[in-house]
Amino acid sequence: MSRGTERGIGIKVLVAIAVAIWVVGVVWSAGTWRLLAEESARVRGLASEVATMRALAVEAAGYAETQKRVQGVAATAPVALAGVVGERITGAKVDQTRARRQSLGDGWALHEQDLVFDEVGIIEVMGLVDELEAGQPPWRLEALEIRAAAHTPGVGQVSLTLAALQRDS
Amino acid sequence: MEPTGQAYGKAGYGVDIQGERIVVVRAERGRARVTCNVVRAEDRLFQGAAKQGVPVAAVLGPRESITQWLEVAFGARAKALKVLPTVLDIQLPFAVEQCAYGFTAVQRTTAGRTRALGVAARFADVERKLARLAQAGVDPVVLDHEGLALWTQSLEEMPGEAAEAGPAAKRGTGAVRVVAYRGVERETLVVGVAGEYRGAHAVRLEDAAQVRRLIRAAAGGDVQRVSWWWAGPGAEDQAACEAVIAGLRQDWGDGWAEGRNCMVAVHREPATFLARALATRLVTPGAWRCNLRTGAFEHPALARARAGSTTRALALALAAGLVLCAVNLAVSALVRERVGAYEAVLVELGQATAGRALGAARGAQAVLIAKRQVEAQRRATEPYRRYSEPRLTGLAGAIIEVAGKQAVTVESLVLKPERLSVSGCGPGWESAAPLVATLEARGFTATVDREAALADGTIPFSVTAEARHE
């Protein structure tokens, strides 16, 4: 076989390889184009889901942080209401009508206490509430109802609902 | 042969063998013009031209080659080029298979046909010419056609009526240009009209009748004006040239009255004109180009260059194909990696948010599980959040303070985390408005109801408010 013929065959083989690679490349490109079209929609969906999940994670972290912070504040038992009320409010009829306990899990519970004062100085009661809320751990005012006496300014009936978090011993 | 010739390089040599003398011209293409210089045949650079890849061109005369205008019915160039060899075969006195041939000046006619100039030479003549050139120590890469070379160089150096090319040439009218080459061993007559080559002939220029017949035939019979250009070493023999023209005038009569419709001139440096033409055609692209050293006689350097060019083109195509595949691979991998990364982040966040493994849950399902978990967490921690929210005591204090400033008597105040109501009496119709403003500022939506004034002139009112959830 002459060198020219060998060279001709070599070029034909090269052409065949080049054509084959081109065909593979073009077919592959079509596949890649389709993959891009499909996957770009999927990536957009995933990006949106990741964004939602991040927002949920932030929200969950906020809840957990609040819970941890509040539990840190309420690590000890709040002051006993009966004693404080007896000391601060004199000459008024006090009725501790109802006490409730709501378990929050993990050994924690929410204690609620209703108090009703008849013919009491309203400022005096609000001062008591301020003091209770400033305590460590604090009582928190959950509800308040004031009904002023008809003819005595600054006096009336005051109903309170106080709540405190407490670790069950 | 390519229909429109490309330049073979920026430099080239044209060779014209004039008996025992070898005329060599080196042409170099600069930015704006071609520079031609006569060199000796023994010149070192010329002798080493082949090694340095500088092409050399020699010529096949009209006795050794033929040109023929052809026309085919196809307007499509590619189709016409396939048919032209068959048409040429019909025109040739010998089989086209025995010839080196090609087509130049391929053009589409107004009738939608294709017209081209066929150039052919028998392989036997090519072989004989190459052998003669080899004896003279010349190995040309290009074997050009003498008539075409003389024609293009004449137009190049003295454009003249070339400007009339186009419609005039198509009509067969316009000025006839004759390039008469007086060589040592041969004489060649090239005829064209209005810039278009018509034919080249090996003739005895002294044969006025034959010359006139050839000119009239090439010009289509109607010769109005003639410009006659001498070239070749014999053009320097003024007496001989004048004798030729005188013979033509005698034969032609009034049509050859110089100064009226006939112009006779000599190209500059006529002895090197043909070599200059060949060298110039090597270094400039354009129509009317041809190389009859083809097929089995193709110069090895040209064959190597073409093969190298083919190999380079193939290698480039191969590389481009590989790059295409590589790009596809990279893009596919990138897309998958991106999707994988998003999925991993989603699972990680989902597990962290939900506080447990999500199992097989992916995408929207994972988000749904996390949402449920966060909602449960929100409900479970609500007492803690309520515990940490702003105290109602402050709100009660603010209401009592505003009421005091407005001289409003508060009869009842009911305060709960989400709603509030205040009732009392005020000195004026708008006494309750500051209370409403205070509540609005603290995130409540408040409404006020007023009743008719009491006997003491005060206005009873009640304000109810609901916490806004924004």
mmCIF file of N, CA and C in Angstrom, chain B residues 210-301:
data_model
loop_
_atom_site.group_PDB
_atom_site.id
_atom_site.type_symbol
_atom_site.label_atom_id
_atom_site.label_comp_id
_atom_site.label_asym_id
_atom_site.label_seq_id
_atom_site.Cartn_x
_atom_site.Cartn_y
_atom_site.Cartn_z
ATOM 1 N N GLN B 210 -4.639 36.447 -40.834
ATOM 2 C CA GLN B 210 -4.994 35.536 -39.730
ATOM 3 C C GLN B 210 -5.272 36.329 -38.454
ATOM 4 N N VAL B 211 -4.422 37.329 -38.204
ATOM 5 C CA VAL B 211 -4.595 38.160 -37.002
ATOM 6 C C VAL B 211 -5.942 38.876 -37.060
ATOM 7 N N ARG B 212 -6.227 39.460 -38.245
ATOM 8 C CA ARG B 212 -7.489 40.180 -38.380
ATOM 9 C C ARG B 212 -8.670 39.229 -38.172
ATOM 10 N N ARG B 213 -8.550 38.035 -38.743
ATOM 11 C CA ARG B 213 -9.648 37.068 -38.600
ATOM 12 C C ARG B 213 -9.867 36.700 -37.118
ATOM 13 N N LEU B 214 -8.765 36.496 -36.417
ATOM 14 C CA LEU B 214 -8.870 36.118 -34.998
ATOM 15 C C LEU B 214 -9.480 37.254 -34.170
ATOM 16 N N ILE B 215 -9.073 38.482 -34.484
ATOM 17 C CA ILE B 215 -9.601 39.627 -33.721
ATOM 18 C C ILE B 215 -11.091 39.770 -33.980
ATOM 19 N N ARG B 216 -11.463 39.692 -35.233
ATOM 20 C CA ARG B 216 -12.887 39.845 -35.581
ATOM 21 C C ARG B 216 -13.714 38.724 -34.957
ATOM 22 N N ALA B 217 -13.136 37.501 -34.962
ATOM 23 C CA ALA B 217 -13.877 36.363 -34.380
ATOM 24 C C ALA B 217 -14.064 36.561 -32.873
ATOM 25 N N ALA B 218 -12.983 37.003 -32.221
ATOM 26 C CA ALA B 218 -13.068 37.185 -30.760
ATOM 27 C C ALA B 218 -13.993 38.336 -30.389
ATOM 28 N N ALA B 219 -13.986 39.381 -31.239
ATOM 29 C CA ALA B 219 -14.794 40.560 -30.942
ATOM 30 C C ALA B 219 -16.241 40.401 -31.425
ATOM 31 N N GLY B 220 -16.545 39.302 -32.023
ATOM 32 C CA GLY B 220 -17.917 39.085 -32.488
ATOM 33 C C GLY B 220 -18.159 39.788 -33.814
ATOM 34 N N GLY B 221 -17.128 40.106 -34.546
ATOM 35 C CA GLY B 221 -17.271 40.643 -35.890
ATOM 36 C C GLY B 221 -17.302 42.155 -35.955
ATOM 37 N N ASP B 222 -17.707 42.797 -34.922
ATOM 38 C CA ASP B 222 -17.894 44.253 -34.997
ATOM 39 C C ASP B 222 -16.756 44.943 -34.249
ATOM 40 N N VAL B 223 -15.742 45.352 -34.925
ATOM 41 C CA VAL B 223 -14.602 45.999 -34.272
ATOM 42 C C VAL B 223 -14.708 47.505 -34.477
ATOM 43 N N GLN B 224 -14.935 48.215 -33.394
ATOM 44 C CA GLN B 224 -15.086 49.668 -33.496
ATOM 45 C C GLN B 224 -13.796 50.391 -33.118
ATOM 46 N N ARG B 225 -13.215 49.960 -32.012
ATOM 47 C CA ARG B 225 -11.973 50.573 -31.550
ATOM 48 C C ARG B 225 -11.021 49.474 -31.124
ATOM 49 N N VAL B 226 -9.754 49.698 -31.346
ATOM 50 C CA VAL B 226 -8.750 48.696 -30.956
ATOM 51 C C VAL B 226 -7.626 49.386 -30.187
ATOM 52 N N SER B 227 -7.281 48.749 -29.056
ATOM 53 C CA SER B 227 -6.048 49.179 -28.389
ATOM 54 C C SER B 227 -5.103 47.986 -28.423
ATOM 55 N N TRP B 228 -3.959 48.218 -28.971
ATOM 56 C CA TRP B 228 -2.998 47.143 -29.251
ATOM 57 C C TRP B 228 -1.805 47.327 -28.329
ATOM 58 N N TRP B 229 -1.532 46.308 -27.497
ATOM 59 C CA TRP B 229 -0.454 46.407 -26.516
ATOM 60 C C TRP B 229 0.613 45.351 -26.819
ATOM 61 N N TRP B 230 1.831 45.846 -27.007
ATOM 62 C CA TRP B 230 2.950 44.927 -27.241
ATOM 63 C C TRP B 230 3.538 44.480 -25.910
ATOM 64 N N ALA B 231 3.984 43.224 -25.895
ATOM 65 C CA ALA B 231 4.705 42.703 -24.731
ATOM 66 C C ALA B 231 5.678 41.638 -25.233
ATOM 67 N N GLY B 232 6.583 41.227 -24.336
ATOM 68 C CA GLY B 232 7.553 40.188 -24.707
ATOM 69 C C GLY B 232 8.856 40.806 -25.179
ATOM 70 N N PRO B 233 9.904 40.005 -25.205
ATOM 71 C CA PRO B 233 11.223 40.538 -25.595
ATOM 72 C C PRO B 233 11.226 41.106 -27.014
ATOM 73 N N GLY B 234 10.410 40.548 -27.890
ATOM 74 C CA GLY B 234 10.373 41.021 -29.276
ATOM 75 C C GLY B 234 9.736 42.384 -29.407
ATOM 76 N N ALA B 235 9.042 42.841 -28.358
ATOM 77 C CA ALA B 235 8.393 44.151 -28.428
ATOM 78 C C ALA B 235 9.408 45.288 -28.432
ATOM 79 N N GLU B 236 10.628 44.940 -28.034
ATOM 80 C CA GLU B 236 11.671 45.965 -28.025
ATOM 81 C C GLU B 236 12.209 46.212 -29.437
ATOM 82 N N ASP B 237 11.866 45.337 -30.383
ATOM 83 C CA ASP B 237 12.272 45.506 -31.785
ATOM 84 C C ASP B 237 11.223 46.377 -32.467
ATOM 85 N N GLN B 238 11.441 47.666 -32.416
ATOM 86 C CA GLN B 238 10.433 48.629 -32.870
ATOM 87 C C GLN B 238 10.116 48.458 -34.354
ATOM 88 N N ALA B 239 11.124 48.207 -35.151
ATOM 89 C CA ALA B 239 10.924 48.089 -36.598
ATOM 90 C C ALA B 239 10.030 46.904 -36.931
ATOM 91 N N ALA B 240 10.286 45.778 -36.264
ATOM 92 C CA ALA B 240 9.482 44.581 -36.510
ATOM 93 C C ALA B 240 8.041 44.817 -36.110
ATOM 94 N N CYS B 241 7.863 45.502 -34.981
ATOM 95 C CA CYS B 241 6.506 45.764 -34.487
ATOM 96 C C CYS B 241 5.761 46.693 -35.446
ATOM 97 N N GLU B 242 6.466 47.702 -35.912
ATOM 98 C CA GLU B 242 5.818 48.642 -36.844
ATOM 99 C C GLU B 242 5.441 47.930 -38.134
ATOM 100 N N ALA B 243 6.264 46.980 -38.552
ATOM 101 C CA ALA B 243 5.977 46.224 -39.773
ATOM 102 C C ALA B 243 4.688 45.422 -39.602
ATOM 103 N N VAL B 244 4.490 44.845 -38.399
ATOM 104 C CA VAL B 244 3.274 44.069 -38.128
ATOM 105 C C VAL B 244 2.056 44.980 -38.225
ATOM 106 N N ILE B 245 2.144 46.140 -37.587
ATOM 107 C CA ILE B 245 1.010 47.077 -37.572
ATOM 108 C C ILE B 245 0.741 47.586 -38.997
ATOM 109 N N ALA B 246 1.820 47.850 -39.712
ATOM 110 C CA ALA B 246 1.647 48.332 -41.077
ATOM 111 C C ALA B 246 0.934 47.281 -41.930
ATOM 112 N N GLY B 247 1.299 46.036 -41.732
ATOM 113 C CA GLY B 247 0.639 44.945 -42.466
ATOM 114 C C GLY B 247 -0.831 44.885 -42.152
ATOM 115 N N LEU B 248 -1.151 45.070 -40.865
ATOM 116 C CA LEU B 248 -2.563 45.017 -40.450
ATOM 117 C C LEU B 248 -3.345 46.179 -41.058
ATOM 118 N N ARG B 249 -2.710 47.360 -41.106
ATOM 119 C CA ARG B 249 -3.394 48.528 -41.657
ATOM 120 C C ARG B 249 -3.684 48.303 -43.138
ATOM 121 N N GLN B 250 -2.708 47.725 -43.758
ATOM 122 C CA GLN B 250 -2.867 47.471 -45.188
ATOM 123 C C GLN B 250 -3.996 46.484 -45.408
ATOM 124 N N ASP B 251 -4.061 45.524 -44.549
ATOM 125 C CA ASP B 251 -5.077 44.481 -44.722
ATOM 126 C C ASP B 251 -6.460 44.963 -44.294
ATOM 127 N N TRP B 252 -6.470 45.784 -43.262
ATOM 128 C CA TRP B 252 -7.742 46.185 -42.634
ATOM 129 C C TRP B 252 -8.350 47.424 -43.286
ATOM 130 N N GLY B 253 -7.523 48.299 -43.750
ATOM 131 C CA GLY B 253 -8.033 49.496 -44.404
ATOM 132 C C GLY B 253 -8.326 50.581 -43.399
ATOM 133 N N ASP B 254 -9.435 51.271 -43.601
ATOM 134 C CA ASP B 254 -9.773 52.447 -42.800
ATOM 135 C C ASP B 254 -9.913 52.159 -41.312
ATOM 136 N N GLY B 255 -10.301 50.907 -40.975
ATOM 137 C CA GLY B 255 -10.496 50.529 -39.561
ATOM 138 C C GLY B 255 -9.227 50.651 -38.751
ATOM 139 N N TRP B 256 -8.091 50.818 -39.427
ATOM 140 C CA TRP B 256 -6.829 50.894 -38.692
ATOM 141 C C TRP B 256 -6.162 52.254 -38.804
ATOM 142 N N ALA B 257 -6.943 53.276 -38.931
ATOM 143 C CA ALA B 257 -6.365 54.609 -38.985
ATOM 144 C C ALA B 257 -5.975 55.039 -37.588
ATOM 145 N N GLU B 258 -4.691 54.945 -37.319
ATOM 146 C CA GLU B 258 -4.223 55.225 -35.954
ATOM 147 C C GLU B 258 -4.559 56.649 -35.538
ATOM 148 N N GLY B 259 -4.900 56.776 -34.295
ATOM 149 C CA GLY B 259 -5.243 58.081 -33.764
ATOM 150 C C GLY B 259 -6.751 58.293 -33.792
ATOM 151 N N ARG B 260 -7.438 57.609 -34.710
ATOM 152 C CA ARG B 260 -8.894 57.787 -34.758
ATOM 153 C C ARG B 260 -9.589 56.668 -33.963
ATOM 154 N N ASN B 261 -9.362 55.446 -34.361
ATOM 155 C CA ASN B 261 -9.976 54.339 -33.635
ATOM 156 C C ASN B 261 -8.994 53.207 -33.364
ATOM 157 N N CYS B 262 -7.736 53.541 -33.390
ATOM 158 C CA CYS B 262 -6.726 52.519 -33.095
ATOM 159 C C CYS B 262 -5.589 53.150 -32.300
ATOM 160 N N MET B 263 -5.185 52.439 -31.253
ATOM 161 C CA MET B 263 -4.082 52.911 -30.416
ATOM 162 C C MET B 263 -3.078 51.766 -30.286
ATOM 163 N N VAL B 264 -1.837 52.058 -30.510
ATOM 164 C CA VAL B 264 -0.790 51.041 -30.396
ATOM 165 C C VAL B 264 0.215 51.519 -29.344
ATOM 166 N N ALA B 265 0.561 50.645 -28.408
ATOM 167 C CA ALA B 265 1.517 51.021 -27.351
ATOM 168 C C ALA B 265 2.268 49.782 -26.891
ATOM 169 N N VAL B 266 3.345 50.047 -26.184
ATOM 170 C CA VAL B 266 4.176 48.950 -25.659
ATOM 171 C C VAL B 266 4.101 48.983 -24.134
ATOM 172 N N HIS B 267 3.867 47.820 -23.519
ATOM 173 C CA HIS B 267 3.893 47.753 -22.056
ATOM 174 C C HIS B 267 5.306 48.038 -21.573
ATOM 175 N N ARG B 268 5.401 48.636 -20.398
ATOM 176 C CA ARG B 268 6.737 48.939 -19.874
ATOM 177 C C ARG B 268 7.493 47.640 -19.627
ATOM 178 N N GLU B 269 8.782 47.717 -19.792
ATOM 179 C CA GLU B 269 9.665 46.563 -19.617
ATOM 180 C C GLU B 269 9.044 45.312 -20.245
ATOM 181 N N PRO B 270 8.854 45.331 -21.533
ATOM 182 C CA PRO B 270 8.100 44.240 -22.180
ATOM 183 C C PRO B 270 8.775 42.872 -22.059
ATOM 184 N N ALA B 271 10.094 42.856 -21.938
ATOM 185 C CA ALA B 271 10.789 41.559 -21.896
ATOM 186 C C ALA B 271 10.448 40.775 -20.636
ATOM 187 N N THR B 272 10.147 41.471 -19.552
ATOM 188 C CA THR B 272 9.836 40.768 -18.295
ATOM 189 C C THR B 272 8.326 40.764 -18.017
ATOM 190 N N PHE B 273 7.545 41.200 -19.025
ATOM 191 C CA PHE B 273 6.116 41.375 -18.802
ATOM 192 C C PHE B 273 5.429 40.054 -18.384
ATOM 193 N N LEU B 274 5.712 38.976 -19.093
ATOM 194 C CA LEU B 274 5.029 37.708 -18.805
ATOM 195 C C LEU B 274 5.454 37.167 -17.433
ATOM 196 N N ALA B 275 6.759 37.216 -17.153
ATOM 197 C CA ALA B 275 7.232 36.744 -15.842
ATOM 198 C C ALA B 275 6.613 37.588 -14.725
ATOM 199 N N ARG B 276 6.496 38.892 -15.008
ATOM 200 C CA ARG B 276 5.881 39.797 -14.027
ATOM 201 C C ARG B 276 4.403 39.438 -13.814
ATOM 202 N N ALA B 277 3.770 39.112 -14.938
ATOM 203 C CA ALA B 277 2.353 38.723 -14.861
ATOM 204 C C ALA B 277 2.178 37.467 -14.007
ATOM 205 N N LEU B 278 3.027 36.493 -14.240
ATOM 206 C CA LEU B 278 2.918 35.226 -13.497
ATOM 207 C C LEU B 278 3.174 35.443 -12.008
ATOM 208 N N ALA B 279 4.208 36.223 -11.724
ATOM 209 C CA ALA B 279 4.542 36.474 -10.310
ATOM 210 C C ALA B 279 3.421 37.253 -9.613
ATOM 211 N N THR B 280 2.891 38.243 -10.327
ATOM 212 C CA THR B 280 1.816 39.057 -9.734
ATOM 213 C C THR B 280 0.582 38.210 -9.447
ATOM 214 N N ARG B 281 0.264 37.327 -10.396
ATOM 215 C CA ARG B 281 -0.919 36.472 -10.197
ATOM 216 C C ARG B 281 -0.738 35.510 -9.021
ATOM 217 N N LEU B 282 0.510 35.176 -8.687
ATOM 218 C CA LEU B 282 0.739 34.291 -7.530
ATOM 219 C C LEU B 282 0.384 34.966 -6.212
ATOM 220 N N VAL B 283 0.623 36.285 -6.161
ATOM 221 C CA VAL B 283 0.493 36.968 -4.866
ATOM 222 C C VAL B 283 -0.804 37.768 -4.730
ATOM 223 N N THR B 284 -1.626 37.734 -5.785
ATOM 224 C CA THR B 284 -2.908 38.477 -5.683
ATOM 225 C C THR B 284 -4.066 37.540 -6.023
ATOM 226 N N PRO B 285 -5.159 37.669 -5.269
ATOM 227 C CA PRO B 285 -6.327 36.855 -5.600
ATOM 228 C C PRO B 285 -7.136 37.519 -6.710
ATOM 229 N N GLY B 286 -8.063 36.796 -7.276
ATOM 230 C CA GLY B 286 -8.935 37.404 -8.280
ATOM 231 C C GLY B 286 -9.427 36.395 -9.290
ATOM 232 N N ALA B 287 -10.207 36.899 -10.242
ATOM 233 C CA ALA B 287 -10.718 36.029 -11.298
ATOM 234 C C ALA B 287 -9.619 35.777 -12.317
ATOM 235 N N TRP B 288 -9.924 34.978 -13.289
ATOM 236 C CA TRP B 288 -9.005 34.636 -14.382
ATOM 237 C C TRP B 288 -7.743 33.925 -13.878
ATOM 238 N N ARG B 289 -7.805 33.305 -12.713
ATOM 239 C CA ARG B 289 -6.635 32.591 -12.195
ATOM 240 C C ARG B 289 -6.770 31.102 -12.515
ATOM 241 N N CYS B 290 -5.663 30.436 -12.769
ATOM 242 C CA CYS B 290 -5.718 28.988 -12.986
ATOM 243 C C CYS B 290 -4.375 28.350 -12.700
ATOM 244 N N ASN B 291 -4.422 27.068 -12.409
ATOM 245 C CA ASN B 291 -3.209 26.261 -12.251
ATOM 246 C C ASN B 291 -3.468 24.928 -12.927
ATOM 247 N N LEU B 292 -2.708 24.683 -13.982
ATOM 248 C CA LEU B 292 -2.925 23.436 -14.735
ATOM 249 C C LEU B 292 -1.981 22.335 -14.266
ATOM 250 N N ARG B 293 -1.209 22.589 -13.233
ATOM 251 C CA ARG B 293 -0.405 21.505 -12.656
ATOM 252 C C ARG B 293 -1.241 20.860 -11.555
ATOM 253 N N THR B 294 -2.098 19.966 -11.965
ATOM 254 C CA THR B 294 -3.013 19.330 -11.017
ATOM 255 C C THR B 294 -2.943 17.816 -11.166
ATOM 256 N N GLY B 295 -3.782 17.147 -10.380
ATOM 257 C CA GLY B 295 -3.871 15.681 -10.472
ATOM 258 C C GLY B 295 -2.538 15.032 -10.156
ATOM 259 N N ALA B 296 -2.131 14.132 -11.036
ATOM 260 C CA ALA B 296 -0.888 13.386 -10.803
ATOM 261 C C ALA B 296 0.324 14.294 -10.864
ATOM 262 N N PHE B 297 0.182 15.442 -11.525
ATOM 263 C CA PHE B 297 1.329 16.344 -11.686
ATOM 264 C C PHE B 297 1.360 17.450 -10.633
ATOM 265 N N GLU B 298 0.446 17.406 -9.742
ATOM 266 C CA GLU B 298 0.394 18.461 -8.714
ATOM 267 C C GLU B 298 1.716 18.526 -7.964
ATOM 268 N N HIS B 299 2.164 19.710 -7.726
ATOM 269 C CA HIS B 299 3.445 19.888 -7.020
ATOM 270 C C HIS B 299 3.315 19.324 -5.592
ATOM 271 N N PRO B 300 4.307 18.546 -5.168
ATOM 272 C CA PRO B 300 4.221 17.945 -3.815
ATOM 273 C C PRO B 300 4.005 18.987 -2.712
ATOM 274 N N ALA B 301 4.617 20.144 -2.885
ATOM 275 C CA ALA B 301 4.471 21.172 -1.831
ATOM 276 C C ALA B 301 3.013 21.602 -1.700
#
